[in-house]
Coordinates of C-alpha atoms in Angstrom, one line a residue:
Chain A
D139 CA 12.1 -4.8 10.0
I140 CA 9.1 -4.1 11.9
Q141 CA 6.8 -7.2 12.0
M142 CA 3.1 -6.2 11.8
T143 CA 0.6 -9.0 13.0
Q144 CA -3.1 -8.8 12.5
S145 CA -5.8 -10.9 14.4
P146 CA -8.0 -12.5 13.3
S147 CA -6.7 -13.6 10.0
S148 CA -10.5 -13.7 9.1
V149 CA -13.9 -12.9 10.8
S150 CA -17.5 -13.6 10.0
A151 CA -20.1 -11.0 10.9
S152 CA -23.6 -9.7 9.8
I153 CA -25.0 -6.5 8.6
G154 CA -25.1 -4.1 11.3
D155 CA -22.6 -5.9 13.7
R156 CA -19.9 -4.0 15.4
V157 CA -16.4 -5.5 14.3
T158 CA -12.9 -5.0 15.7
I159 CA -9.5 -5.9 14.1
T160 CA -6.2 -5.7 16.0
C161 CA -2.7 -5.0 14.8
R162 CA 0.4 -5.5 16.8
A163 CA 3.8 -4.1 16.0
S164 CA 6.9 -6.0 16.9
Q165 CA 8.2 -2.8 18.3
S166 CA 6.8 0.5 19.2
I167 CA 5.7 2.8 16.4
G168 CA 4.2 5.7 18.2
N169 CA 1.1 6.5 16.3
A170 CA 2.6 5.7 12.8
L171 CA 0.0 3.5 11.7
A172 CA -2.5 3.3 8.7
W173 CA -5.3 0.9 7.9
Y174 CA -6.5 0.0 4.4
Q175 CA -9.5 -1.7 2.9
Q176 CA -9.0 -3.9 -0.3
K177 CA -11.7 -5.4 -2.3
P178 CA -11.1 -8.4 -4.6
G179 CA -9.3 -7.1 -7.8
K180 CA -8.9 -3.5 -6.4
A181 CA -6.1 -1.5 -5.0
P182 CA -6.1 -0.8 -1.4
K183 CA -7.9 2.2 -0.2
L184 CA -6.6 4.4 2.6
L185 CA -9.1 4.5 5.7
I186 CA -7.2 5.7 8.6
Y187 CA -3.8 7.3 9.2
G188 CA -1.8 8.3 12.2
A189 CA -3.4 5.6 14.0
S190 CA -6.8 7.5 14.5
S191 CA -7.3 10.1 11.9
L192 CA -10.2 9.4 9.2
Q193 CA -9.1 9.9 5.6
S194 CA -11.3 12.4 3.9
G195 CA -14.3 10.6 2.4
V196 CA -14.2 7.6 4.6
P197 CA -17.4 6.9 6.5
S198 CA -17.5 7.7 10.2
R199 CA -18.4 4.2 11.1
F200 CA -14.6 3.5 10.7
S201 CA -12.5 4.3 13.5
G202 CA -8.9 3.5 14.7
S203 CA -7.2 3.6 18.0
G204 CA -3.8 2.7 19.8
S205 CA -0.3 3.7 20.1
G206 CA 2.9 2.1 20.7
T207 CA 2.4 -1.5 19.6
D208 CA -1.2 -2.3 19.7
F209 CA -3.8 -0.8 17.5
T210 CA -7.4 -1.5 16.5
L211 CA -9.6 -0.7 13.6
T212 CA -13.4 -0.7 14.6
V213 CA -16.4 -0.6 12.1
S214 CA -19.3 0.4 14.3
S215 CA -22.2 -0.9 12.2
L216 CA -21.2 -3.1 9.2
K217 CA -22.6 -2.5 5.7
P218 CA -22.7 -4.7 2.7
E219 CA -19.9 -2.6 1.1
D220 CA -17.7 -3.3 4.1
F221 CA -16.9 -6.9 3.5
A222 CA -13.3 -6.8 2.2
T223 CA -9.8 -7.5 3.6
Y224 CA -8.3 -4.9 5.9
Y225 CA -4.5 -4.3 6.1
C226 CA -2.5 -2.4 9.0
Q227 CA 0.7 -0.7 7.8
Q228 CA 3.6 0.9 10.0
A229 CA 5.0 4.1 8.8
K230 CA 7.6 4.7 11.6
T231 CA 10.7 3.2 10.0
F232 CA 11.8 2.0 6.6
P233 CA 11.1 -0.5 5.1
I234 CA 7.5 0.4 5.5
T235 CA 5.7 -3.0 6.5
F236 CA 2.1 -4.4 6.3
G237 CA 0.1 -6.9 8.2
Q238 CA -0.9 -10.1 6.5
G239 CA -4.5 -8.9 6.2
T240 CA -7.9 -9.6 7.9
R241 CA -10.6 -11.0 5.7
L242 CA -14.0 -9.8 6.7
E243 CA -16.8 -11.9 5.5
I244 CA -20.4 -12.1 5.7
K245 CA -22.1 -14.5 8.3
Chain B
Q207 CA -8.7 14.3 -8.0
V208 CA -5.3 12.8 -9.1
H209 CA -5.0 9.4 -10.9
L210 CA -2.3 6.9 -11.1
Q211 CA -1.9 4.5 -13.9
E212 CA 0.7 1.6 -14.1
S213 CA 1.8 0.3 -17.5
G214 CA 4.2 -2.3 -18.5
P215 CA 4.6 -6.1 -19.7
G216 CA 2.6 -8.6 -18.1
L217 CA 4.9 -11.4 -18.7
V218 CA 8.6 -11.2 -18.2
K219 CA 11.4 -14.1 -18.4
P220 CA 13.5 -15.3 -15.4
S221 CA 16.6 -13.4 -15.1
Q222 CA 15.5 -10.5 -17.1
T223 CA 14.6 -7.0 -15.9
L224 CA 11.1 -5.7 -15.3
S225 CA 10.3 -2.2 -16.3
L226 CA 7.2 -0.5 -15.1
T227 CA 5.9 3.1 -15.6
C228 CA 3.3 4.8 -13.4
S229 CA 1.6 7.9 -15.1
V230 CA 0.2 10.8 -12.9
S231 CA -2.8 12.8 -14.0
D232 CA -1.9 16.1 -12.6
D233 CA 1.3 18.1 -11.9
S234 CA 1.6 16.9 -8.4
L235 CA 4.7 14.8 -9.4
N236 CA 6.4 18.1 -9.7
S237 CA 4.9 19.9 -6.7
G238 CA 7.6 18.9 -4.0
R239 CA 4.6 18.0 -1.7
Y240 CA 4.6 14.3 -2.3
F241 CA 6.7 11.0 -2.3
W242 CA 6.0 8.4 -4.8
S243 CA 6.1 4.7 -4.1
W244 CA 6.1 1.2 -5.7
I245 CA 4.2 -1.6 -3.9
R246 CA 3.7 -5.0 -4.7
Q247 CA 1.4 -8.0 -3.8
P248 CA 1.9 -11.6 -4.6
A249 CA -1.4 -13.4 -5.0
G250 CA -3.1 -14.1 -1.6
K251 CA -0.1 -12.6 0.2
R252 CA 0.4 -9.4 2.1
L253 CA 1.6 -6.1 0.5
E254 CA 5.2 -5.3 0.3
W255 CA 6.7 -1.8 0.0
L256 CA 9.4 -1.7 -2.7
G257 CA 10.8 1.8 -2.5
R258 CA 10.1 5.6 -3.1
I259 CA 11.2 8.7 -4.8
Y260 CA 10.9 12.4 -4.2
T261 CA 10.6 15.2 -6.7
S262 CA 14.4 15.9 -6.2
G263 CA 15.3 12.4 -7.3
S264 CA 16.2 11.2 -3.8
V265 CA 15.2 7.5 -3.4
T266 CA 14.8 5.1 -0.4
Y267 CA 14.6 1.5 -1.2
N268 CA 13.6 -1.6 0.6
P269 CA 16.9 -3.3 1.8
S270 CA 15.5 -6.6 0.6
L271 CA 15.6 -5.5 -3.0
E272 CA 18.3 -2.7 -2.9
S273 CA 20.7 -4.6 -5.0
R274 CA 18.0 -5.1 -7.8
I275 CA 15.8 -2.1 -7.7
T276 CA 16.0 1.4 -9.3
I277 CA 13.1 4.0 -9.3
S278 CA 13.3 7.1 -11.3
L279 CA 11.1 9.9 -12.4
D280 CA 10.5 12.2 -15.5
T281 CA 8.5 15.1 -14.4
S282 CA 8.2 16.3 -17.9
K283 CA 6.1 13.4 -18.8
R284 CA 4.3 13.2 -15.5
Q285 CA 5.8 9.6 -14.8
F286 CA 7.9 7.5 -12.5
S287 CA 9.3 4.3 -13.2
L288 CA 10.4 0.9 -11.6
K289 CA 13.1 -1.3 -12.8
L290 CA 13.7 -4.7 -11.0
N291 CA 16.4 -6.9 -12.5
S292 CA 17.5 -10.5 -12.1
L293 CA 13.7 -11.7 -11.9
T294 CA 12.6 -15.0 -10.4
A295 CA 9.2 -16.5 -9.9
A296 CA 9.0 -14.9 -6.5
D297 CA 8.6 -11.6 -8.1
T298 CA 5.4 -12.7 -9.7
A299 CA 2.8 -10.1 -8.2
F300 CA 0.5 -7.3 -8.8
Y301 CA 2.5 -4.2 -8.8
Y302 CA 1.0 -0.8 -7.6
C303 CA 2.2 2.7 -7.6
A304 CA 0.9 5.1 -4.9
R305 CA 1.2 8.7 -3.6
D306 CA 2.7 9.1 -0.2
R307 CA 0.9 12.0 1.4
D308 CA 3.4 14.5 3.0
G309 CA 6.3 11.8 3.1
R310 CA 4.7 10.3 6.2
G311 CA 4.3 6.9 4.6
Y312 CA 0.6 6.7 4.2
F313 CA -0.5 5.8 0.6
D314 CA -3.3 7.8 -1.2
P315 CA -4.2 7.3 -3.9
W316 CA -2.9 4.0 -5.6
G317 CA -2.9 2.9 -9.1
Q318 CA -5.4 0.1 -10.2
G319 CA -2.2 -2.3 -10.2
T320 CA -0.8 -4.4 -12.9
L321 CA 0.0 -8.0 -12.9
V322 CA 3.5 -9.2 -13.6
S323 CA 4.3 -12.8 -14.0
V324 CA 7.7 -14.2 -14.3
S325 CA 7.9 -17.4 -16.3
P326 CA 9.8 -18.9 -19.0

């Protein structure tokens, strides 16, 4: 299985800050990567697919980049509703696997 | 906008079989454009993809569960289902159904999730 490792595991930031979360795959996955946002008690929400394509309806302050094994999710200017847990997910090979999550907290 | 809704028992005994159903609000289950997946999440842990089914009935399972899992669909009822047998406490988790756009492995939307506890 492809192992997905996110860093950091948690990050504290303030409203208006720029935040970057990193995801590393244990082997090359091309651009077959998605990012999800999950709030407590809710299902994950697709933000980014194909490493850098913004899902319809997702604010443009979210962006994704990377290819191969190293990927990033950036939130350009944090809003209160962005504080949540973020997961990366590889879609290159079965079984589909997820990162362990990055918790974004208010400083 | 399509909505997915999981249903099933919240409590199951060890060694028994879990049966969950996902109801789809529109006809996309029968459209041939999507794959339909089950994903679970133990409390405080990462998400685990369990398997998926296509309109034709073709299935792909996570090898870690392949001996215990069955996914099926009933397009006439707009439902697809998960059966997981030989349950243990390690199967306690939130279980989600989700639509896989274009079969590329990106999940949107998801159901709200249902908590399944495995306990005597």
